[in-house]
Amino acid sequence: MEKLTCATAKKIDMVDYLISLGHLPQQVTNGSDYWYRSPLREELTASFKVNRKLNVYYDHGTGKGGDLIDFGKAYFGCTISELLGKLSTSSLQPFLYQPSINAGEKKENQESKIVIAESRVLSDAELLAYLNTRKIPLDIARQYCHEVDFLLYGKKQTAIGFRNNSGGYELRNEGFKGSSSPKDLTLITDKKTEALAVFEGFFDFLSFQLINRNKAAPLSNYLVLNSLSLLEKSRDLMEGYQHIHLFLDRDKAGVEATLKVLEWENGRRDKFIDYSNFYSGFQDLNDWLKSCKPEIRQSYKHGKSL
């Protein structure tokens, strides 16, 4: 397929594009202002606005905005050329905003939703290559993840799927980051220990499994939030454990979430312990793992642990 031009790409409707990435608006105001929890960072209150009439966005949390090209570069961390390549393989088409189409109403067209079609053992070559870029061994990924086929705008896609407690999936591949409904936490537990390790995303959880795979007495209770918006929901669950080990991100939202959880102690010293200093200088545990020299990663595979 011929690569899109910048001019054509900028005509792709940003609301539809965000849906294709798994992001739905929290509310619509003035008929054309769509508000989201920012896809570019974690936040609890929607402050990322897309004006559908102008087809531009503005992130009030960072004070930055722009068109679809600007957003795509920030979202994927890629060049314009790389982004145009991704968009060229998409089923999205240039779109002219028409306010007569009830812009304030949610689309109910089934083709605009993520629909899970099938899950199976991870084996797709492109997904295995993506796992390799994240430095996650296949045996660990297969223990906790599946290869998931899903429909998006009626087009079949395949991603690594991490299941949550309500049956929805966090979906990731090289060019896609999204989730199917319902969105929820993922709790993996056998209750054999009184400690619970808490992660923001599942690649951090998988990284932890690699780092601790040979530990003599590993933790066996894990909570993956899948989104900081579910932090408050996780509080009652955390209360059921004596010790909470926090491995949240080190960006602004992650640090704020960690501080919020630490305030839940209410005098119970050492119930909540922040372990993010282990990957100081990196956004999260997986970023730290990816930065490690091969010999350091090998040391964790063969005995060293966190």
PDB file of N, CA and C in Angstrom, residues 94-187:
ATOM      1  N   PRO A  94      -9.408   9.266   5.600  1.00  0.00           N
ATOM      2  CA  PRO A  94      -9.607  10.689   5.853  1.00  0.00           C
ATOM      3  C   PRO A  94     -11.085  10.981   6.078  1.00  0.00           C
ATOM      4  N   PHE A  95     -11.381  11.892   7.007  1.00  0.00           N
ATOM      5  CA  PHE A  95     -12.740  12.096   7.467  1.00  0.00           C
ATOM      6  C   PHE A  95     -13.021  13.588   7.559  1.00  0.00           C
ATOM      7  N   LEU A  96     -14.148  14.044   7.052  1.00  0.00           N
ATOM      8  CA  LEU A  96     -14.547  15.431   7.168  1.00  0.00           C
ATOM      9  C   LEU A  96     -15.589  15.550   8.262  1.00  0.00           C
ATOM     10  N   TYR A  97     -15.335  16.364   9.295  1.00  0.00           N
ATOM     11  CA  TYR A  97     -16.257  16.520  10.417  1.00  0.00           C
ATOM     12  C   TYR A  97     -17.600  17.057   9.942  1.00  0.00           C
ATOM     13  N   GLN A  98     -18.690  16.412  10.380  1.00  0.00           N
ATOM     14  CA  GLN A  98     -20.037  16.831  10.038  1.00  0.00           C
ATOM     15  C   GLN A  98     -20.857  16.906  11.321  1.00  0.00           C
ATOM     16  N   PRO A  99     -21.106  18.099  11.850  1.00  0.00           N
ATOM     17  CA  PRO A  99     -21.804  18.220  13.120  1.00  0.00           C
ATOM     18  C   PRO A  99     -23.208  17.665  13.104  1.00  0.00           C
ATOM     19  N   SER A 100     -23.787  17.437  11.948  1.00  0.00           N
ATOM     20  CA  SER A 100     -25.145  16.900  11.885  1.00  0.00           C
ATOM     21  C   SER A 100     -25.210  15.432  12.269  1.00  0.00           C
ATOM     22  N   ILE A 101     -24.042  14.772  12.484  1.00  0.00           N
ATOM     23  CA  ILE A 101     -24.039  13.341  12.785  1.00  0.00           C
ATOM     24  C   ILE A 101     -24.033  13.107  14.291  1.00  0.00           C
ATOM     25  N   ASN A 102     -24.759  13.941  15.066  1.00  0.00           N
ATOM     26  CA  ASN A 102     -24.874  13.742  16.509  1.00  0.00           C
ATOM     27  C   ASN A 102     -23.518  13.500  17.156  1.00  0.00           C
ATOM     28  N   ALA A 103     -22.632  14.474  17.020  1.00  0.00           N
ATOM     29  CA  ALA A 103     -21.267  14.297  17.501  1.00  0.00           C
ATOM     30  C   ALA A 103     -21.201  14.027  18.988  1.00  0.00           C
ATOM     31  N   GLY A 104     -22.204  14.468  19.758  1.00  0.00           N
ATOM     32  CA  GLY A 104     -22.165  14.270  21.201  1.00  0.00           C
ATOM     33  C   GLY A 104     -22.554  12.885  21.642  1.00  0.00           C
ATOM     34  N   GLU A 105     -23.016  12.054  20.747  1.00  0.00           N
ATOM     35  CA  GLU A 105     -23.445  10.714  21.115  1.00  0.00           C
ATOM     36  C   GLU A 105     -22.333   9.717  20.870  1.00  0.00           C
ATOM     37  N   LYS A 106     -22.274   8.679  21.710  1.00  0.00           N
ATOM     38  CA  LYS A 106     -21.292   7.613  21.517  1.00  0.00           C
ATOM     39  C   LYS A 106     -21.647   6.818  20.275  1.00  0.00           C
ATOM     40  N   LYS A 107     -20.649   6.445  19.539  1.00  0.00           N
ATOM     41  CA  LYS A 107     -20.887   5.595  18.381  1.00  0.00           C
ATOM     42  C   LYS A 107     -21.251   4.202  18.842  1.00  0.00           C
ATOM     43  N   GLU A 108     -22.266   3.647  18.262  1.00  0.00           N
ATOM     44  CA  GLU A 108     -22.663   2.291  18.615  1.00  0.00           C
ATOM     45  C   GLU A 108     -22.342   1.307  17.509  1.00  0.00           C
ATOM     46  N   ASN A 109     -21.718   1.816  16.446  1.00  0.00           N
ATOM     47  CA  ASN A 109     -21.328   0.948  15.351  1.00  0.00           C
ATOM     48  C   ASN A 109     -20.352  -0.107  15.848  1.00  0.00           C
ATOM     49  N   GLN A 110     -20.720  -1.368  15.740  1.00  0.00           N
ATOM     50  CA  GLN A 110     -19.892  -2.447  16.271  1.00  0.00           C
ATOM     51  C   GLN A 110     -18.499  -2.450  15.667  1.00  0.00           C
ATOM     52  N   GLU A 111     -18.359  -1.966  14.424  1.00  0.00           N
ATOM     53  CA  GLU A 111     -17.053  -1.991  13.778  1.00  0.00           C
ATOM     54  C   GLU A 111     -16.073  -1.005  14.406  1.00  0.00           C
ATOM     55  N   SER A 112     -16.583  -0.053  15.233  1.00  0.00           N
ATOM     56  CA  SER A 112     -15.685   0.918  15.853  1.00  0.00           C
ATOM     57  C   SER A 112     -15.191   0.439  17.205  1.00  0.00           C
ATOM     58  N   LYS A 113     -15.550  -0.766  17.620  1.00  0.00           N
ATOM     59  CA  LYS A 113     -15.157  -1.289  18.916  1.00  0.00           C
ATOM     60  C   LYS A 113     -14.140  -2.407  18.761  1.00  0.00           C
ATOM     61  N   ILE A 114     -13.388  -2.639  19.835  1.00  0.00           N
ATOM     62  CA  ILE A 114     -12.478  -3.781  19.865  1.00  0.00           C
ATOM     63  C   ILE A 114     -13.283  -5.011  20.239  1.00  0.00           C
ATOM     64  N   VAL A 115     -13.293  -5.972  19.358  1.00  0.00           N
ATOM     65  CA  VAL A 115     -14.035  -7.213  19.593  1.00  0.00           C
ATOM     66  C   VAL A 115     -13.051  -8.372  19.580  1.00  0.00           C
ATOM     67  N   ILE A 116     -12.941  -9.078  20.705  1.00  0.00           N
ATOM     68  CA  ILE A 116     -12.033 -10.214  20.796  1.00  0.00           C
ATOM     69  C   ILE A 116     -12.593 -11.378  19.986  1.00  0.00           C
ATOM     70  N   ALA A 117     -11.766 -11.934  19.108  1.00  0.00           N
ATOM     71  CA  ALA A 117     -12.207 -13.042  18.259  1.00  0.00           C
ATOM     72  C   ALA A 117     -11.698 -14.388  18.758  1.00  0.00           C
ATOM     73  N   GLU A 118     -10.416 -14.445  19.147  1.00  0.00           N
ATOM     74  CA  GLU A 118      -9.821 -15.740  19.515  1.00  0.00           C
ATOM     75  C   GLU A 118      -8.543 -15.501  20.311  1.00  0.00           C
ATOM     76  N   SER A 119      -8.249 -16.413  21.228  1.00  0.00           N
ATOM     77  CA  SER A 119      -6.970 -16.367  21.944  1.00  0.00           C
ATOM     78  C   SER A 119      -6.315 -17.734  21.880  1.00  0.00           C
ATOM     79  N   ARG A 120      -4.993 -17.756  21.880  1.00  0.00           N
ATOM     80  CA  ARG A 120      -4.249 -19.006  21.771  1.00  0.00           C
ATOM     81  C   ARG A 120      -2.838 -18.792  22.314  1.00  0.00           C
ATOM     82  N   VAL A 121      -2.036 -19.838  22.261  1.00  0.00           N
ATOM     83  CA  VAL A 121      -0.657 -19.763  22.740  1.00  0.00           C
ATOM     84  C   VAL A 121       0.149 -18.820  21.847  1.00  0.00           C
ATOM     85  N   LEU A 122       1.000 -18.022  22.447  1.00  0.00           N
ATOM     86  CA  LEU A 122       1.839 -17.088  21.698  1.00  0.00           C
ATOM     87  C   LEU A 122       2.763 -17.820  20.727  1.00  0.00           C
ATOM     88  N   SER A 123       2.674 -17.465  19.443  1.00  0.00           N
ATOM     89  CA  SER A 123       3.554 -18.086  18.454  1.00  0.00           C
ATOM     90  C   SER A 123       3.813 -17.191  17.245  1.00  0.00           C
ATOM     91  N   ASP A 124       3.040 -16.117  17.079  1.00  0.00           N
ATOM     92  CA  ASP A 124       3.192 -15.235  15.930  1.00  0.00           C
ATOM     93  C   ASP A 124       4.596 -14.629  15.898  1.00  0.00           C
ATOM     94  N   ALA A 125       5.248 -14.712  14.751  1.00  0.00           N
ATOM     95  CA  ALA A 125       6.643 -14.275  14.634  1.00  0.00           C
ATOM     96  C   ALA A 125       6.822 -12.795  14.963  1.00  0.00           C
ATOM     97  N   GLU A 126       5.892 -11.948  14.521  1.00  0.00           N
ATOM     98  CA  GLU A 126       6.018 -10.516  14.793  1.00  0.00           C
ATOM     99  C   GLU A 126       5.844 -10.220  16.278  1.00  0.00           C
ATOM    100  N   LEU A 127       4.948 -10.947  16.934  1.00  0.00           N
ATOM    101  CA  LEU A 127       4.759 -10.743  18.371  1.00  0.00           C
ATOM    102  C   LEU A 127       5.970 -11.229  19.156  1.00  0.00           C
ATOM    103  N   LEU A 128       6.563 -12.323  18.708  1.00  0.00           N
ATOM    104  CA  LEU A 128       7.767 -12.825  19.383  1.00  0.00           C
ATOM    105  C   LEU A 128       8.916 -11.832  19.216  1.00  0.00           C
ATOM    106  N   ALA A 129       8.987 -11.212  18.043  1.00  0.00           N
ATOM    107  CA  ALA A 129      10.024 -10.197  17.823  1.00  0.00           C
ATOM    108  C   ALA A 129       9.778  -8.988  18.724  1.00  0.00           C
ATOM    109  N   TYR A 130       8.513  -8.636  18.892  1.00  0.00           N
ATOM    110  CA  TYR A 130       8.172  -7.518  19.779  1.00  0.00           C
ATOM    111  C   TYR A 130       8.538  -7.840  21.226  1.00  0.00           C
ATOM    112  N   LEU A 131       8.251  -9.062  21.656  1.00  0.00           N
ATOM    113  CA  LEU A 131       8.660  -9.488  23.000  1.00  0.00           C
ATOM    114  C   LEU A 131      10.162  -9.340  23.184  1.00  0.00           C
ATOM    115  N   ASN A 132      10.900  -9.674  22.148  1.00  0.00           N
ATOM    116  CA  ASN A 132      12.358  -9.580  22.217  1.00  0.00           C
ATOM    117  C   ASN A 132      12.812  -8.132  22.414  1.00  0.00           C
ATOM    118  N   THR A 133      12.111  -7.183  21.781  1.00  0.00           N
ATOM    119  CA  THR A 133      12.473  -5.774  21.977  1.00  0.00           C
ATOM    120  C   THR A 133      12.187  -5.331  23.399  1.00  0.00           C
ATOM    121  N   ARG A 134      11.226  -5.999  24.058  1.00  0.00           N
ATOM    122  CA  ARG A 134      10.914  -5.674  25.455  1.00  0.00           C
ATOM    123  C   ARG A 134      11.737  -6.515  26.432  1.00  0.00           C
ATOM    124  N   LYS A 135      12.579  -7.413  25.876  1.00  0.00           N
ATOM    125  CA  LYS A 135      13.503  -8.259  26.647  1.00  0.00           C
ATOM    126  C   LYS A 135      12.776  -9.240  27.571  1.00  0.00           C
ATOM    127  N   ILE A 136      11.620  -9.717  27.129  1.00  0.00           N
ATOM    128  CA  ILE A 136      10.848 -10.688  27.904  1.00  0.00           C
ATOM    129  C   ILE A 136      10.987 -12.068  27.266  1.00  0.00           C
ATOM    130  N   PRO A 137      11.490 -13.073  27.993  1.00  0.00           N
ATOM    131  CA  PRO A 137      11.618 -14.430  27.447  1.00  0.00           C
ATOM    132  C   PRO A 137      10.249 -15.020  27.100  1.00  0.00           C
ATOM    133  N   LEU A 138      10.219 -15.838  26.070  1.00  0.00           N
ATOM    134  CA  LEU A 138       8.966 -16.408  25.602  1.00  0.00           C
ATOM    135  C   LEU A 138       8.296 -17.271  26.666  1.00  0.00           C
ATOM    136  N   ASP A 139       9.069 -18.044  27.436  1.00  0.00           N
ATOM    137  CA  ASP A 139       8.441 -18.931  28.415  1.00  0.00           C
ATOM    138  C   ASP A 139       7.702 -18.144  29.489  1.00  0.00           C
ATOM    139  N   ILE A 140       8.226 -16.991  29.871  1.00  0.00           N
ATOM    140  CA  ILE A 140       7.531 -16.158  30.855  1.00  0.00           C
ATOM    141  C   ILE A 140       6.287 -15.536  30.235  1.00  0.00           C
ATOM    142  N   ALA A 141       6.399 -15.032  29.010  1.00  0.00           N
ATOM    143  CA  ALA A 141       5.243 -14.431  28.341  1.00  0.00           C
ATOM    144  C   ALA A 141       4.127 -15.449  28.157  1.00  0.00           C
ATOM    145  N   ARG A 142       4.479 -16.661  27.762  1.00  0.00           N
ATOM    146  CA  ARG A 142       3.455 -17.687  27.557  1.00  0.00           C
ATOM    147  C   ARG A 142       2.761 -18.095  28.852  1.00  0.00           C
ATOM    148  N   GLN A 143       3.446 -17.947  29.967  1.00  0.00           N
ATOM    149  CA  GLN A 143       2.849 -18.317  31.249  1.00  0.00           C
ATOM    150  C   GLN A 143       1.708 -17.377  31.634  1.00  0.00           C
ATOM    151  N   TYR A 144       1.807 -16.106  31.200  1.00  0.00           N
ATOM    152  CA  TYR A 144       0.835 -15.113  31.660  1.00  0.00           C
ATOM    153  C   TYR A 144       0.051 -14.430  30.537  1.00  0.00           C
ATOM    154  N   CYS A 145       0.460 -14.606  29.298  1.00  0.00           N
ATOM    155  CA  CYS A 145      -0.175 -13.892  28.189  1.00  0.00           C
ATOM    156  C   CYS A 145      -0.653 -14.863  27.119  1.00  0.00           C
ATOM    157  N   HIS A 146      -1.466 -14.344  26.212  1.00  0.00           N
ATOM    158  CA  HIS A 146      -1.952 -15.111  25.073  1.00  0.00           C
ATOM    159  C   HIS A 146      -1.720 -14.322  23.786  1.00  0.00           C
ATOM    160  N   GLU A 147      -1.822 -15.017  22.695  1.00  0.00           N
ATOM    161  CA  GLU A 147      -1.880 -14.376  21.384  1.00  0.00           C
ATOM    162  C   GLU A 147      -3.358 -14.168  21.091  1.00  0.00           C
ATOM    163  N   VAL A 148      -3.755 -12.931  20.854  1.00  0.00           N
ATOM    164  CA  VAL A 148      -5.178 -12.602  20.743  1.00  0.00           C
ATOM    165  C   VAL A 148      -5.486 -11.982  19.384  1.00  0.00           C
ATOM    166  N   ASP A 149      -6.458 -12.557  18.687  1.00  0.00           N
ATOM    167  CA  ASP A 149      -6.999 -11.949  17.474  1.00  0.00           C
ATOM    168  C   ASP A 149      -8.180 -11.079  17.884  1.00  0.00           C
ATOM    169  N   PHE A 150      -8.252  -9.871  17.329  1.00  0.00           N
ATOM    170  CA  PHE A 150      -9.388  -9.001  17.627  1.00  0.00           C
ATOM    171  C   PHE A 150      -9.753  -8.192  16.394  1.00  0.00           C
ATOM    172  N   LEU A 151     -10.966  -7.714  16.374  1.00  0.00           N
ATOM    173  CA  LEU A 151     -11.451  -6.898  15.268  1.00  0.00           C
ATOM    174  C   LEU A 151     -11.490  -5.444  15.701  1.00  0.00           C
ATOM    175  N   LEU A 152     -10.982  -4.580  14.843  1.00  0.00           N
ATOM    176  CA  LEU A 152     -10.995  -3.142  15.090  1.00  0.00           C
ATOM    177  C   LEU A 152     -11.401  -2.472  13.793  1.00  0.00           C
ATOM    178  N   TYR A 153     -12.538  -1.788  13.811  1.00  0.00           N
ATOM    179  CA  TYR A 153     -13.111  -1.242  12.580  1.00  0.00           C
ATOM    180  C   TYR A 153     -13.329  -2.355  11.551  1.00  0.00           C
ATOM    181  N   GLY A 154     -13.664  -3.544  12.048  1.00  0.00           N
ATOM    182  CA  GLY A 154     -13.911  -4.670  11.169  1.00  0.00           C
ATOM    183  C   GLY A 154     -12.666  -5.315  10.616  1.00  0.00           C
ATOM    184  N   LYS A 155     -11.499  -4.787  10.975  1.00  0.00           N
ATOM    185  CA  LYS A 155     -10.232  -5.315  10.470  1.00  0.00           C
ATOM    186  C   LYS A 155      -9.577  -6.184  11.537  1.00  0.00           C
ATOM    187  N   LYS A 156      -9.137  -7.364  11.141  1.00  0.00           N
ATOM    188  CA  LYS A 156      -8.507  -8.286  12.084  1.00  0.00           C
ATOM    189  C   LYS A 156      -7.089  -7.843  12.414  1.00  0.00           C
ATOM    190  N   GLN A 157      -6.770  -7.864  13.705  1.00  0.00           N
ATOM    191  CA  GLN A 157      -5.417  -7.590  14.166  1.00  0.00           C
ATOM    192  C   GLN A 157      -5.030  -8.641  15.201  1.00  0.00           C
ATOM    193  N   THR A 158      -3.754  -8.755  15.453  1.00  0.00           N
ATOM    194  CA  THR A 158      -3.249  -9.724  16.423  1.00  0.00           C
ATOM    195  C   THR A 158      -2.319  -9.009  17.387  1.00  0.00           C
ATOM    196  N   ALA A 159      -2.450  -9.345  18.667  1.00  0.00           N
ATOM    197  CA  ALA A 159      -1.632  -8.682  19.680  1.00  0.00           C
ATOM    198  C   ALA A 159      -1.345  -9.640  20.826  1.00  0.00           C
ATOM    199  N   ILE A 160      -0.400  -9.252  21.661  1.00  0.00           N
ATOM    200  CA  ILE A 160      -0.174  -9.944  22.924  1.00  0.00           C
ATOM    201  C   ILE A 160      -1.280  -9.505  23.868  1.00  0.00           C
ATOM    202  N   GLY A 161      -1.986 -10.458  24.448  1.00  0.00           N
ATOM    203  CA  GLY A 161      -3.098 -10.138  25.329  1.00  0.00           C
ATOM    204  C   GLY A 161      -2.825 -10.549  26.766  1.00  0.00           C
ATOM    205  N   PHE A 162      -3.090  -9.644  27.687  1.00  0.00           N
ATOM    206  CA  PHE A 162      -2.937  -9.905  29.122  1.00  0.00           C
ATOM    207  C   PHE A 162      -4.320  -9.749  29.745  1.00  0.00           C
ATOM    208  N   ARG A 163      -4.864 -10.835  30.275  1.00  0.00           N
ATOM    209  CA  ARG A 163      -6.261 -10.861  30.707  1.00  0.00           C
ATOM    210  C   ARG A 163      -6.443 -10.209  32.076  1.00  0.00           C
ATOM    211  N   ASN A 164      -7.544  -9.490  32.232  1.00  0.00           N
ATOM    212  CA  ASN A 164      -7.853  -8.911  33.538  1.00  0.00           C
ATOM    213  C   ASN A 164      -8.908  -9.740  34.263  1.00  0.00           C
ATOM    214  N   ASN A 165      -9.260  -9.323  35.468  1.00  0.00           N
ATOM    215  CA  ASN A 165     -10.166 -10.106  36.308  1.00  0.00           C
ATOM    216  C   ASN A 165     -11.581 -10.201  35.756  1.00  0.00           C
ATOM    217  N   SER A 166     -11.940  -9.287  34.845  1.00  0.00           N
ATOM    218  CA  SER A 166     -13.297  -9.285  34.305  1.00  0.00           C
ATOM    219  C   SER A 166     -13.380  -9.866  32.900  1.00  0.00           C
ATOM    220  N   GLY A 167     -12.282 -10.415  32.402  1.00  0.00           N
ATOM    221  CA  GLY A 167     -12.296 -11.049  31.090  1.00  0.00           C
ATOM    222  C   GLY A 167     -11.858 -10.165  29.943  1.00  0.00           C
ATOM    223  N   GLY A 168     -11.572  -8.886  30.207  1.00  0.00           N
ATOM    224  CA  GLY A 168     -11.039  -8.019  29.168  1.00  0.00           C
ATOM    225  C   GLY A 168      -9.547  -8.249  28.991  1.00  0.00           C
ATOM    226  N   TYR A 169      -8.987  -7.668  27.958  1.00  0.00           N
ATOM    227  CA  TYR A 169      -7.559  -7.851  27.667  1.00  0.00           C
ATOM    228  C   TYR A 169      -6.849  -6.506  27.506  1.00  0.00           C
ATOM    229  N   GLU A 170      -5.640  -6.430  28.050  1.00  0.00           N
ATOM    230  CA  GLU A 170      -4.696  -5.396  27.646  1.00  0.00           C
ATOM    231  C   GLU A 170      -4.014  -5.929  26.392  1.00  0.00           C
ATOM    232  N   LEU A 171      -3.978  -5.125  25.335  1.00  0.00           N
ATOM    233  CA  LEU A 171      -3.497  -5.583  24.031  1.00  0.00           C
ATOM    234  C   LEU A 171      -2.298  -4.753  23.588  1.00  0.00           C
ATOM    235  N   ARG A 172      -1.237  -5.446  23.209  1.00  0.00           N
ATOM    236  CA  ARG A 172      -0.027  -4.753  22.773  1.00  0.00           C
ATOM    237  C   ARG A 172       0.608  -5.468  21.582  1.00  0.00           C
ATOM    238  N   ASN A 173       1.022  -4.696  20.595  1.00  0.00           N
ATOM    239  CA  ASN A 173       1.958  -5.164  19.580  1.00  0.00           C
ATOM    240  C   ASN A 173       2.841  -3.979  19.213  1.00  0.00           C
ATOM    241  N   GLU A 174       3.660  -4.108  18.216  1.00  0.00           N
ATOM    242  CA  GLU A 174       4.634  -3.062  17.897  1.00  0.00           C
ATOM    243  C   GLU A 174       3.971  -1.723  17.615  1.00  0.00           C
ATOM    244  N   GLY A 175       2.787  -1.748  17.004  1.00  0.00           N
ATOM    245  CA  GLY A 175       2.150  -0.491  16.623  1.00  0.00           C
ATOM    246  C   GLY A 175       0.836  -0.213  17.298  1.00  0.00           C
ATOM    247  N   PHE A 176       0.462  -1.005  18.297  1.00  0.00           N
ATOM    248  CA  PHE A 176      -0.856  -0.839  18.915  1.00  0.00           C
ATOM    249  C   PHE A 176      -0.769  -0.974  20.424  1.00  0.00           C
ATOM    250  N   LYS A 177      -1.454  -0.072  21.115  1.00  0.00           N
ATOM    251  CA  LYS A 177      -1.573  -0.128  22.567  1.00  0.00           C
ATOM    252  C   LYS A 177      -3.014   0.199  22.910  1.00  0.00           C
ATOM    253  N   GLY A 178      -3.746  -0.777  23.428  1.00  0.00           N
ATOM    254  CA  GLY A 178      -5.150  -0.562  23.739  1.00  0.00           C
ATOM    255  C   GLY A 178      -5.668  -1.629  24.672  1.00  0.00           C
ATOM    256  N   SER A 179      -6.973  -1.647  24.848  1.00  0.00           N
ATOM    257  CA  SER A 179      -7.578  -2.645  25.729  1.00  0.00           C
ATOM    258  C   SER A 179      -9.010  -2.900  25.308  1.00  0.00           C
ATOM    259  N   SER A 180      -9.471  -4.116  25.565  1.00  0.00           N
ATOM    260  CA  SER A 180     -10.855  -4.459  25.284  1.00  0.00           C
ATOM    261  C   SER A 180     -11.673  -4.286  26.557  1.00  0.00           C
ATOM    262  N   SER A 181     -12.957  -4.159  26.399  1.00  0.00           N
ATOM    263  CA  SER A 181     -13.847  -4.044  27.551  1.00  0.00           C
ATOM    264  C   SER A 181     -14.205  -5.429  28.082  1.00  0.00           C
ATOM    265  N   PRO A 182     -14.431  -5.514  29.396  1.00  0.00           N
ATOM    266  CA  PRO A 182     -14.358  -4.447  30.394  1.00  0.00           C
ATOM    267  C   PRO A 182     -12.938  -4.233  30.896  1.00  0.00           C
ATOM    268  N   LYS A 183     -12.625  -2.989  31.217  1.00  0.00           N
ATOM    269  CA  LYS A 183     -11.317  -2.641  31.784  1.00  0.00           C
ATOM    270  C   LYS A 183     -11.321  -3.005  33.267  1.00  0.00           C
ATOM    271  N   ASP A 184     -10.231  -3.628  33.731  1.00  0.00           N
ATOM    272  CA  ASP A 184     -10.200  -4.030  35.140  1.00  0.00           C
ATOM    273  C   ASP A 184      -8.763  -4.320  35.569  1.00  0.00           C
ATOM    274  N   LEU A 185      -8.607  -4.557  36.870  1.00  0.00           N
ATOM    275  CA  LEU A 185      -7.346  -4.996  37.456  1.00  0.00           C
ATOM    276  C   LEU A 185      -7.073  -6.444  37.088  1.00  0.00           C
ATOM    277  N   THR A 186      -5.826  -6.861  37.245  1.00  0.00           N
ATOM    278  CA  THR A 186      -5.468  -8.277  37.133  1.00  0.00           C
ATOM    279  C   THR A 186      -4.796  -8.701  38.435  1.00  0.00           C
ATOM    280  N   LEU A 187      -5.415  -9.642  39.133  1.00  0.00           N
ATOM    281  CA  LEU A 187      -4.851 -10.174  40.377  1.00  0.00           C
ATOM    282  C   LEU A 187      -4.410 -11.607  40.142  1.00  0.00           C
TER     283      LEU A 187
END
